[in-house]
PDB file of C-alpha atoms (C1' of nucleotides) in Angstrom:
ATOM      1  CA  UNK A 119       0.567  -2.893 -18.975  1.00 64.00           C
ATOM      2  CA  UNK A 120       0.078  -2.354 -15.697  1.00 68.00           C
ATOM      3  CA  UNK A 121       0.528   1.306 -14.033  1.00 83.00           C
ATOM      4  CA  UNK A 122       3.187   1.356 -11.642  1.00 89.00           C
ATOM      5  CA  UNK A 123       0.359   2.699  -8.870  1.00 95.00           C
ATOM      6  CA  UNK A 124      -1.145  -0.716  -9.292  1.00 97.00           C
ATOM      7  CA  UNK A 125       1.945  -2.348  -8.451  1.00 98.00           C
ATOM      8  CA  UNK A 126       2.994  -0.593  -5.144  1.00 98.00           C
ATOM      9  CA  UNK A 127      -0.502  -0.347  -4.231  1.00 98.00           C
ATOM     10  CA  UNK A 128      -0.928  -4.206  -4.405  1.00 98.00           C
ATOM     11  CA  UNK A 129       2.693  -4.697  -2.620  1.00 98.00           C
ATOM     12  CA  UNK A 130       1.694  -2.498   0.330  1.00 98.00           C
ATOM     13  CA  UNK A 131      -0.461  -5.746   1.592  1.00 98.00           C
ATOM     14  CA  UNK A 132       1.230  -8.454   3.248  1.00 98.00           C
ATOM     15  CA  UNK A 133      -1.187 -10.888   2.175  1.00 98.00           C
ATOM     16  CA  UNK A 134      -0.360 -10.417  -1.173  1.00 98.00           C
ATOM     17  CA  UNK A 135       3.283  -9.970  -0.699  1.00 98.00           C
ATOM     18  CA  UNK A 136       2.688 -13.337   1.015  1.00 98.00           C
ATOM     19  CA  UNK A 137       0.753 -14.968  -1.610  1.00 98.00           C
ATOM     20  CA  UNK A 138       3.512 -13.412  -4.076  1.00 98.00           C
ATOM     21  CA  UNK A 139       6.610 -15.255  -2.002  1.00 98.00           C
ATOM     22  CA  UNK A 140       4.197 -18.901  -2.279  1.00 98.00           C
ATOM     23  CA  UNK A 141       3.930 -18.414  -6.027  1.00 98.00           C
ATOM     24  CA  UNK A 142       7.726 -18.219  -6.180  1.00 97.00           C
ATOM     25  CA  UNK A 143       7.732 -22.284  -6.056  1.00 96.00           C
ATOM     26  CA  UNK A 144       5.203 -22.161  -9.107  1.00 96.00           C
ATOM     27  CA  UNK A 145       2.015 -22.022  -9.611  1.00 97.00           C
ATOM     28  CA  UNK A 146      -0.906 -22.738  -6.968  1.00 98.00           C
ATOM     29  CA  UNK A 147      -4.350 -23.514  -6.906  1.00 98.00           C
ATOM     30  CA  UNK A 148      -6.295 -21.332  -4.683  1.00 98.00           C
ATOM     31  CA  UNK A 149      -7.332 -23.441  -2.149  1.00 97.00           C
ATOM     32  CA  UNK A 150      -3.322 -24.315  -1.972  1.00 97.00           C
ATOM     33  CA  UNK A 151      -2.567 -20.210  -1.420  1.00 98.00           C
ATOM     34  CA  UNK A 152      -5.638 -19.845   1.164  1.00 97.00           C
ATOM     35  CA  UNK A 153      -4.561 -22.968   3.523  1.00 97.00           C
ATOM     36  CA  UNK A 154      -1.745 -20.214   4.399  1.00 97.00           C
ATOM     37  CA  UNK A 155      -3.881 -17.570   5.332  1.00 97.00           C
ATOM     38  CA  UNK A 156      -6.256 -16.984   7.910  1.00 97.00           C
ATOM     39  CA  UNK A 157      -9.290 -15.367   6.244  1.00 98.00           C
ATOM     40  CA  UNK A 158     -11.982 -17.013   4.350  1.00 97.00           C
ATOM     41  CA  UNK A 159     -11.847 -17.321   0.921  1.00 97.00           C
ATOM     42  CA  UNK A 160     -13.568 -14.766  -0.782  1.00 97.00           C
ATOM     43  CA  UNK A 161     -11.403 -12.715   1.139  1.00 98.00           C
ATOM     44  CA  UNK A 162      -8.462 -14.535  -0.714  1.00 98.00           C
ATOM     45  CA  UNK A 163     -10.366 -14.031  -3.981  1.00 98.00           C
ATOM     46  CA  UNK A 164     -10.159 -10.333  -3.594  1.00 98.00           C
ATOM     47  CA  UNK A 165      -6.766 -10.259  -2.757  1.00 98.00           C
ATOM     48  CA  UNK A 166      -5.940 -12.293  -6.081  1.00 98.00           C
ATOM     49  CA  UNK A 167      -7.517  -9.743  -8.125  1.00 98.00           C
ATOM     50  CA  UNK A 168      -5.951  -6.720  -6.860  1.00 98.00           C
ATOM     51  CA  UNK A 169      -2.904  -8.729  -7.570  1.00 98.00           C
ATOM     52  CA  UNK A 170      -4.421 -10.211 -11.508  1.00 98.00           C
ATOM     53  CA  UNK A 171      -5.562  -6.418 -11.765  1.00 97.00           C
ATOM     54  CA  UNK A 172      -1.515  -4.865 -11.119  1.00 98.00           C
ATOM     55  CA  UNK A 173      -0.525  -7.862 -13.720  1.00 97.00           C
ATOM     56  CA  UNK A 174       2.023  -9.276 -10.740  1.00 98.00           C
ATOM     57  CA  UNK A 175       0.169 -12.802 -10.920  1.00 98.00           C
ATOM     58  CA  UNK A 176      -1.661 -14.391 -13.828  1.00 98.00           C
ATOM     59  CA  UNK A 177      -4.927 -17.492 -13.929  1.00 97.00           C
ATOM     60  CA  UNK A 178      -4.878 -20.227 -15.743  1.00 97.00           C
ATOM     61  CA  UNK A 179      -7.775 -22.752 -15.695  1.00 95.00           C
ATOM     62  CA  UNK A 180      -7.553 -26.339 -15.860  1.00 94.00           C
ATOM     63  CA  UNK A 181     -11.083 -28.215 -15.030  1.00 93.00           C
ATOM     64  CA  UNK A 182     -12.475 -27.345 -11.773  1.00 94.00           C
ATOM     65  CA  UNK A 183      -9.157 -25.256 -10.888  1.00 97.00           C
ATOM     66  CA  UNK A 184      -7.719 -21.889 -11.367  1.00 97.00           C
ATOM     67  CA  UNK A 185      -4.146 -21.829 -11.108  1.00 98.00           C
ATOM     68  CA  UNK A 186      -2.018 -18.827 -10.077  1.00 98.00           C
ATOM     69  CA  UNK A 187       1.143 -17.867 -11.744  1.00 98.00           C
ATOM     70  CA  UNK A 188       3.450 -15.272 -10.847  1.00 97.00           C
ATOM     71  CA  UNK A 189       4.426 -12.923 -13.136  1.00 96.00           C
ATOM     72  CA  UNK A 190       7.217 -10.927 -12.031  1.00 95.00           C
ATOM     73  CA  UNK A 191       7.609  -8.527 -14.835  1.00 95.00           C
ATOM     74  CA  UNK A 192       5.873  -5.296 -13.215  1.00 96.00           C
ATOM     75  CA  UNK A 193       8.108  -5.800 -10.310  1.00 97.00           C
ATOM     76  CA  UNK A 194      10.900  -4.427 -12.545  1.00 96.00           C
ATOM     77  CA  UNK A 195       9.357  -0.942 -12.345  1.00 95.00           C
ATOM     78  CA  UNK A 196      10.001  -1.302  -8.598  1.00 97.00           C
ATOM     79  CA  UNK A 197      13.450  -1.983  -8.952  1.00 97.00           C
ATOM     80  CA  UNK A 198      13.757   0.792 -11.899  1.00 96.00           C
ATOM     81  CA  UNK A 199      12.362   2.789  -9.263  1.00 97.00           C
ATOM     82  CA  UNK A 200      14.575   2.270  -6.590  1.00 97.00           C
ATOM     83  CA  UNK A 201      17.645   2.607  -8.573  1.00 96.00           C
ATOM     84  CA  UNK A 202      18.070   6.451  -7.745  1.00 97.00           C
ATOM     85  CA  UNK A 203      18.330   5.592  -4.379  1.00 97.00           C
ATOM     86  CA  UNK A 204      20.273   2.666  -4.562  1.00 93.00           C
ATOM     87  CA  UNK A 205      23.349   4.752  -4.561  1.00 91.00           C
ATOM     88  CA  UNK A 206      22.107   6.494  -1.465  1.00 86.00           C
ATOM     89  CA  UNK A 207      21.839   3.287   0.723  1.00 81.00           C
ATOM     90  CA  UNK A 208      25.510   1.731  -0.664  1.00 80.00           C
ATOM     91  CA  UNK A 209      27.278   4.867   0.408  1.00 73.00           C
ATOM     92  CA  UNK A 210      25.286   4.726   3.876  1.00 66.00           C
ATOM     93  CA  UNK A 211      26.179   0.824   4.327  1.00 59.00           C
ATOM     94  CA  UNK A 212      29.943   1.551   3.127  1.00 62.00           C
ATOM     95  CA  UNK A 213      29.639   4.084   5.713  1.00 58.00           C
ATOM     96  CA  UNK A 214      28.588   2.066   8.395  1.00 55.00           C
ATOM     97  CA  UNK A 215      30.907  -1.302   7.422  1.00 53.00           C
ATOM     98  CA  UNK A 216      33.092   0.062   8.958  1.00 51.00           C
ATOM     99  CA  UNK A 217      31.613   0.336  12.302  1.00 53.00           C
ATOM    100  CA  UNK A 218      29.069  -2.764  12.662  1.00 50.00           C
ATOM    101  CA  UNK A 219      31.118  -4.610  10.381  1.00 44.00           C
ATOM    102  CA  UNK A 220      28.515  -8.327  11.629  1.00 42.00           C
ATOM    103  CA  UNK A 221      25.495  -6.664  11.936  1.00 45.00           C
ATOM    104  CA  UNK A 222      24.321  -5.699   8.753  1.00 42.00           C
ATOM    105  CA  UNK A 223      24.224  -9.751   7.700  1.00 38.00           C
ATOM    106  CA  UNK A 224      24.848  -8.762   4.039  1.00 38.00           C
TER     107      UNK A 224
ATOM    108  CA  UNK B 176      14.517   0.418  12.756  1.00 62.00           C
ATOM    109  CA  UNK B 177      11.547   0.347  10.668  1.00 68.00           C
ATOM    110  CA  UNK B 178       8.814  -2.664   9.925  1.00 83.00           C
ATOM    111  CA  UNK B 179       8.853  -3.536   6.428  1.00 89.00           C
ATOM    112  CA  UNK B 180       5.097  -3.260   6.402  1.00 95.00           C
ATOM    113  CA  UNK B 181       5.460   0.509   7.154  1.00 97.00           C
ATOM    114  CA  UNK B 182       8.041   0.663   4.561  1.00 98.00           C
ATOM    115  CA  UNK B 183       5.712  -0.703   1.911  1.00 98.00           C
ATOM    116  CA  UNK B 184       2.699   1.035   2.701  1.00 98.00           C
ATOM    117  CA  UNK B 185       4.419   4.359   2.575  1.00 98.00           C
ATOM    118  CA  UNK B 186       5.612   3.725  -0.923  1.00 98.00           C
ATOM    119  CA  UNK B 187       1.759   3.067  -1.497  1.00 98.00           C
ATOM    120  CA  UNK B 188       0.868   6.537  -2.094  1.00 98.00           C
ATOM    121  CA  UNK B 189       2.348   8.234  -5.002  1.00 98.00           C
ATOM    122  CA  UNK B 190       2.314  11.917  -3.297  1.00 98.00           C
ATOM    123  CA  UNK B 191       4.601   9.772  -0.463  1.00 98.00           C
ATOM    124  CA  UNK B 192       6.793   8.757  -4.083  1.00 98.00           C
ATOM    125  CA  UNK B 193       6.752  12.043  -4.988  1.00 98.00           C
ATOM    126  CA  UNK B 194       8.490  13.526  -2.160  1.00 98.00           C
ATOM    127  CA  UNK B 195      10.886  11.225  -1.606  1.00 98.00           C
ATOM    128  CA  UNK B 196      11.805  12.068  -5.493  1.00 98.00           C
ATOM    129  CA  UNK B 197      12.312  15.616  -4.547  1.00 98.00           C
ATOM    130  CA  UNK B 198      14.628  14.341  -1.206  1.00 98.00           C
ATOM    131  CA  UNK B 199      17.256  13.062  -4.080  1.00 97.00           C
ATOM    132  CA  UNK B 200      18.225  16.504  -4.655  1.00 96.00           C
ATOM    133  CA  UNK B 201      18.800  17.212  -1.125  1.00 97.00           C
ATOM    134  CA  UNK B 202      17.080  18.187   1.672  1.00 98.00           C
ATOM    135  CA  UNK B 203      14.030  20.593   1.486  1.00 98.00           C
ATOM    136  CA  UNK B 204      11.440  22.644   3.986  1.00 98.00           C
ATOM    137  CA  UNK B 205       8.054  21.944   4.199  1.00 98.00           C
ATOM    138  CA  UNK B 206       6.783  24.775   1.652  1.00 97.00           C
ATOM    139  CA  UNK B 207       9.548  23.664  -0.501  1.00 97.00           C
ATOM    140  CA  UNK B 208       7.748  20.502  -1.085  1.00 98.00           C
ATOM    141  CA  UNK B 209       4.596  21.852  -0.720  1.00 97.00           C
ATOM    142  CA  UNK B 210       4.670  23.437  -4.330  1.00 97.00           C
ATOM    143  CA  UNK B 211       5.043  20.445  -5.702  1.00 97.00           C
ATOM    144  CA  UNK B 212       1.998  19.366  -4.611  1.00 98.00           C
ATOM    145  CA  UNK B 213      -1.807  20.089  -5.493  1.00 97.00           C
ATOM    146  CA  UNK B 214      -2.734  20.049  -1.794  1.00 98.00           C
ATOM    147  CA  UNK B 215      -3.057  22.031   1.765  1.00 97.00           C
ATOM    148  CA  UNK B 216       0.028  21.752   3.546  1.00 97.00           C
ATOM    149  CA  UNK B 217      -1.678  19.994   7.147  1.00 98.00           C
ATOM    150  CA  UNK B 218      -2.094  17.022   4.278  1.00 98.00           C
ATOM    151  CA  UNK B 219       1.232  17.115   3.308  1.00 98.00           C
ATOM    152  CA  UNK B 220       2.575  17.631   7.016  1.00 98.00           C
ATOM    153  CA  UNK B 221       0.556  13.764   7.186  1.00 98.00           C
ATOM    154  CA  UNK B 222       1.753  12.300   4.734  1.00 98.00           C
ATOM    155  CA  UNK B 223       5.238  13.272   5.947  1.00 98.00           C
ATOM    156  CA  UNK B 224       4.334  12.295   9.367  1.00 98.00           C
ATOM    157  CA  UNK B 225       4.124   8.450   7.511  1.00 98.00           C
ATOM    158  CA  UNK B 226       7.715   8.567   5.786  1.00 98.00           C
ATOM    159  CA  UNK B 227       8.978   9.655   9.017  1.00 98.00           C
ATOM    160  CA  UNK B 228       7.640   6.800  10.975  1.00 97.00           C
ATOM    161  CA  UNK B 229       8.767   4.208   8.174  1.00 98.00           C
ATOM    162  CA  UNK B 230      12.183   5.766   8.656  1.00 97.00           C
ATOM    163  CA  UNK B 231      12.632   7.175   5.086  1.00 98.00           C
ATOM    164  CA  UNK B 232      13.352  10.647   5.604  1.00 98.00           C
ATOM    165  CA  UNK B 233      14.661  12.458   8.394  1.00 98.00           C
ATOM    166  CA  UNK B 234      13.570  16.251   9.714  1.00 97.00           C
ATOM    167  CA  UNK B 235      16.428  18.452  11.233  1.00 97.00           C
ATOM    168  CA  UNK B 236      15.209  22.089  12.657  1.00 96.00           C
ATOM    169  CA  UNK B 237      16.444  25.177  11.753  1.00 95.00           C
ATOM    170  CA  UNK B 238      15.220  27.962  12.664  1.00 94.00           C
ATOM    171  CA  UNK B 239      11.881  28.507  12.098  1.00 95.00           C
ATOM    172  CA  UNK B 240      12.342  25.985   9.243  1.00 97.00           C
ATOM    173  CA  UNK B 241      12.497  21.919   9.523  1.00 97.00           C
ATOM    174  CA  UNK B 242      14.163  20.648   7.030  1.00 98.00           C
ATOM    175  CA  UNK B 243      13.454  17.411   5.464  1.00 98.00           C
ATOM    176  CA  UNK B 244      16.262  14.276   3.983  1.00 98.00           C
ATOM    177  CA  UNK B 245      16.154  11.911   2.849  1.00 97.00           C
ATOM    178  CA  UNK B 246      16.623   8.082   4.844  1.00 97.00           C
ATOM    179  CA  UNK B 247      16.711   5.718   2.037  1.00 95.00           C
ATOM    180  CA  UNK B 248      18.121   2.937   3.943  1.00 95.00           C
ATOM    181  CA  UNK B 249      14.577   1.802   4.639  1.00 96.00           C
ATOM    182  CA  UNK B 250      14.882   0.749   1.014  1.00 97.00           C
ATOM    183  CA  UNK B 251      17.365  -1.606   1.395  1.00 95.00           C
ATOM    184  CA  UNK B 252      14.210  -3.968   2.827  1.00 95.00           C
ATOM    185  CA  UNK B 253      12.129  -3.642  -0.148  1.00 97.00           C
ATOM    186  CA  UNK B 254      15.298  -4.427  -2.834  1.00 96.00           C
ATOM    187  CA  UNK B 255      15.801  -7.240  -0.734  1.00 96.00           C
ATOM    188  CA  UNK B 256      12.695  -8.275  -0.749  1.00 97.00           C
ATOM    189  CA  UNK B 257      12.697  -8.210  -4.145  1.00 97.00           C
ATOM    190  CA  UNK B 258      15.691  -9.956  -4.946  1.00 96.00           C
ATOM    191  CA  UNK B 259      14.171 -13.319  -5.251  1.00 97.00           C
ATOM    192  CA  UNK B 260      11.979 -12.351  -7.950  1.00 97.00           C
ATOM    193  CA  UNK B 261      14.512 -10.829 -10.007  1.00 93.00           C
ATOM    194  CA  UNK B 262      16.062 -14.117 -11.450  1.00 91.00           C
ATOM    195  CA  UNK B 263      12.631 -14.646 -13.091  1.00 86.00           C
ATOM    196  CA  UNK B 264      12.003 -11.508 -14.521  1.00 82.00           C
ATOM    197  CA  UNK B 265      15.477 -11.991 -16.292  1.00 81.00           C
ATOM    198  CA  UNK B 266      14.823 -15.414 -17.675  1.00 73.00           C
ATOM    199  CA  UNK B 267      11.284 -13.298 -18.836  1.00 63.00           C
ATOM    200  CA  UNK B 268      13.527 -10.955 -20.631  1.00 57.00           C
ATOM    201  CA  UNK B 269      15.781 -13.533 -22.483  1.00 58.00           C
ATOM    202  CA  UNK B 270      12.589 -15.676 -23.517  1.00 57.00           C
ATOM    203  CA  UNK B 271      13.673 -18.071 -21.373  1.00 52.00           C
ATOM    204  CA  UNK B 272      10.749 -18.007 -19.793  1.00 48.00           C
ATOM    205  CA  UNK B 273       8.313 -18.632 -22.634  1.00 51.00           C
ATOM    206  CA  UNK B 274       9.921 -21.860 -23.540  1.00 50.00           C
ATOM    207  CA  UNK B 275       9.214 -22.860 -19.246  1.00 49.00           C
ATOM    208  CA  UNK B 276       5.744 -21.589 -19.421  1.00 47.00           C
ATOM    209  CA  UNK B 277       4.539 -24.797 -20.925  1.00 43.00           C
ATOM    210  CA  UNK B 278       6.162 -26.697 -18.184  1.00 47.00           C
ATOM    211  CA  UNK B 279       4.058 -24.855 -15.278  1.00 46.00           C
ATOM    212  CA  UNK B 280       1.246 -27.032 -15.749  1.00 39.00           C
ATOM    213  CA  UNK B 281       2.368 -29.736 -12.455  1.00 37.00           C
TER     214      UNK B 281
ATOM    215  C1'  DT C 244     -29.728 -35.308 -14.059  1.00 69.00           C
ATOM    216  C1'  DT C 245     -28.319 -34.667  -9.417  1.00 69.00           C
ATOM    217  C1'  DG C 246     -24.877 -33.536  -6.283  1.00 69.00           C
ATOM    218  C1'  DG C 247     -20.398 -31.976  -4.813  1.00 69.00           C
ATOM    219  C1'  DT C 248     -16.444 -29.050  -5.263  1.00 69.00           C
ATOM    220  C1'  DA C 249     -13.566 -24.875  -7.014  1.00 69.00           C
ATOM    221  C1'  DG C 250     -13.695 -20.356  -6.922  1.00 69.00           C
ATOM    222  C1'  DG C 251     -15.669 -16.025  -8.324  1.00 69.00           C
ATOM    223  C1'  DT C 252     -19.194 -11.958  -7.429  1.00 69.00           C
ATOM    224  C1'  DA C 253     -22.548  -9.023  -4.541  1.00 69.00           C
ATOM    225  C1'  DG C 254     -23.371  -6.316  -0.934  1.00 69.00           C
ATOM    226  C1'  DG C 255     -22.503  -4.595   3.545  1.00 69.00           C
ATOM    227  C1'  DA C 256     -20.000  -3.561   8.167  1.00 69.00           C
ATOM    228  C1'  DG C 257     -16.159  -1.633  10.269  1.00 69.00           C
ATOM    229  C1'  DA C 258     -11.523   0.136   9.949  1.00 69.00           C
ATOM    230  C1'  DT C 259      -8.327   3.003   7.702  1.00 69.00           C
ATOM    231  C1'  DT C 260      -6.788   6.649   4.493  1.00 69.00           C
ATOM    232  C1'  DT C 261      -6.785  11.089   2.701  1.00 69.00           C
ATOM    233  C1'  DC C 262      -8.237  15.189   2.371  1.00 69.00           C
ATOM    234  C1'  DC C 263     -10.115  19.423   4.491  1.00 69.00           C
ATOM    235  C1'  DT C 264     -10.597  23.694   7.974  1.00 69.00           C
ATOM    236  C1'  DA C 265      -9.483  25.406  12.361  1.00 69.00           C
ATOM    237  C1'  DC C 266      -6.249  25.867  15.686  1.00 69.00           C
ATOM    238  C1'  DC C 267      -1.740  25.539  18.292  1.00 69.00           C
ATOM    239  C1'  DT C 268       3.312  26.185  19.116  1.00 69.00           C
ATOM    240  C1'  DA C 269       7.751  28.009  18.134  1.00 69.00           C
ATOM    241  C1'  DT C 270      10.799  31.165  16.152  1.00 69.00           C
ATOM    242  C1'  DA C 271      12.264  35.664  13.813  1.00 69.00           C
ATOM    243  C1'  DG C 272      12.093  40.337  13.189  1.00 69.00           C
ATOM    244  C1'  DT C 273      10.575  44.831  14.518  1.00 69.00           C
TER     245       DT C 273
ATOM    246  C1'  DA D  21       6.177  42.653  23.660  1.00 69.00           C
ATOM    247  C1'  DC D  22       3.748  42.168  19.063  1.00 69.00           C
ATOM    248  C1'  DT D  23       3.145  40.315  14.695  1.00 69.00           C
ATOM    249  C1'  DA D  24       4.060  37.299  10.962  1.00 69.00           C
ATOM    250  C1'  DT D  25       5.603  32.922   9.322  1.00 69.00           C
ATOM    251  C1'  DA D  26       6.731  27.745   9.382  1.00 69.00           C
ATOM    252  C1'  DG D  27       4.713  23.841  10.190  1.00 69.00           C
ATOM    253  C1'  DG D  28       2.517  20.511  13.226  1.00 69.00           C
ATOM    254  C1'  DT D  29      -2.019  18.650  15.567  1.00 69.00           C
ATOM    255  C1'  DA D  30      -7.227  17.954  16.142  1.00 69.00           C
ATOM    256  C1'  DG D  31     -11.265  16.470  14.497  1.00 69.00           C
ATOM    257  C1'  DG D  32     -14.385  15.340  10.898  1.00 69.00           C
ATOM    258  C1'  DA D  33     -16.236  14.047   6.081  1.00 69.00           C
ATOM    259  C1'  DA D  34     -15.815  11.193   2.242  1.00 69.00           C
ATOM    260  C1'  DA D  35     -13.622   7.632  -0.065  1.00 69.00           C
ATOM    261  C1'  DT D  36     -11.353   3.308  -0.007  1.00 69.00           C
ATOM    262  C1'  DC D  37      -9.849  -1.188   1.975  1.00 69.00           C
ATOM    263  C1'  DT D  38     -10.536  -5.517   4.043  1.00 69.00           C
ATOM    264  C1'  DC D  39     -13.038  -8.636   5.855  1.00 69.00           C
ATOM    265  C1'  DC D  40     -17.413 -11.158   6.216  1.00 69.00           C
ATOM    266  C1'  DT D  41     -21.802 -14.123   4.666  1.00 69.00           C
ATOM    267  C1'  DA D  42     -24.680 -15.351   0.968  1.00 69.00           C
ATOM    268  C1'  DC D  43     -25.011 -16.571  -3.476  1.00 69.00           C
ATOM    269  C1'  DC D  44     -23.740 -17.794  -8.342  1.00 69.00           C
ATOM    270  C1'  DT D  45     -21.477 -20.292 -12.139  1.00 69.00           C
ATOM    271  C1'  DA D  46     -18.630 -23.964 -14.073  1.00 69.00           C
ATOM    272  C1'  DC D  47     -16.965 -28.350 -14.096  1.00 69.00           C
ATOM    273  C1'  DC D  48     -16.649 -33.316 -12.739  1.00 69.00           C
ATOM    274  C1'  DA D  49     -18.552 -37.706 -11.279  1.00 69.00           C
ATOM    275  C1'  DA D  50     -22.177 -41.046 -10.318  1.00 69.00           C
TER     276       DA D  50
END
DNA sequence: TTGGTAGGTAGGAGATTTCCTACCTATAGT
DNA sequence: ACTATAGGTAGGAAATCTCCTACCTACCAA
């Protein structure tokens, strides 16, 4: 069980956000995720394990390959965590409908 | 109007967490926060310094005091951002997903 | 067994973060 | 005007992050 540190710590890198959004089809091999990035693959490696290591993507191996799963599940403590605010930002947007009623493309 | 980047990197730290915690209750000075927090205040001043710029909280002065809200509209970007994901953390939760998990293997 | 490919680990350079102390500015009260 | 208080800024040390190259292991094929 991942600690919720882990999990906003491994979201505040685009990369991984990144690599995140391409698991969303299913699951990758990692030369399949690093064609999308421009950084060698080591570099890639690391990412994956800060990512393995928050529990937000999981490795399979088949033969040569590893593949990459997501696994969305510690994502729910950022949404738990947001809820408090949630309130905050509706009564802001209500707020605001009214005014830019186009340009909030909700 | 705030990058998303800067949004998610100052949700990195949990100090930055932290305050914006104490912001539900309303606004708050400086010292106010301060307490909270097992720190000199020039660190917290920085770390403030990084919600401001991600637009999640706000500083009105008063007096010799600055008061601090908070801006959770900034937010908005990260529960959108997570909004794909939440379909599959759902199916996870009705064991939907376990009987897919044999299927992932394209 | 030899060679090629997938992908991880080691170690290091440079940038960034996070804390500190010292200092500065602005306001309030006397 | 003088002093105290609120809180920001400057600059630096130490830790951490992010990238690199070099290397290692594991598996597959000839």
């Amino acid at each position: 069980m991942p600690h919720s540190d882990e999990v906003f710590t491994a979201l505040a890198s685009p990369t991984r956000r990144a690599v995140l959004a391409l698991l969303l089809d299913g699951p990758k091999r990692v030369q399949e995720l690093a064609e999308h990035f421009d950084m060698r693959r080591p570099s890639l490696s690391e990412h994956l394990k800060v990512l393995r290591e928050a529990g937000l993507v999981s490795e399979r191996r088949s033969g040569r390959f590893r593949f990459y799963s997501l696994e969305p599940e510690p994502l729910r403590e950022v949404a738990d965590w947001l809820t408090p605010y949630e309130r905050f930002w509706r009564e802001k947007l209500t707020g605001l409908r009214d005014l830019l009623d186009e340009e909030d493309g909700l």
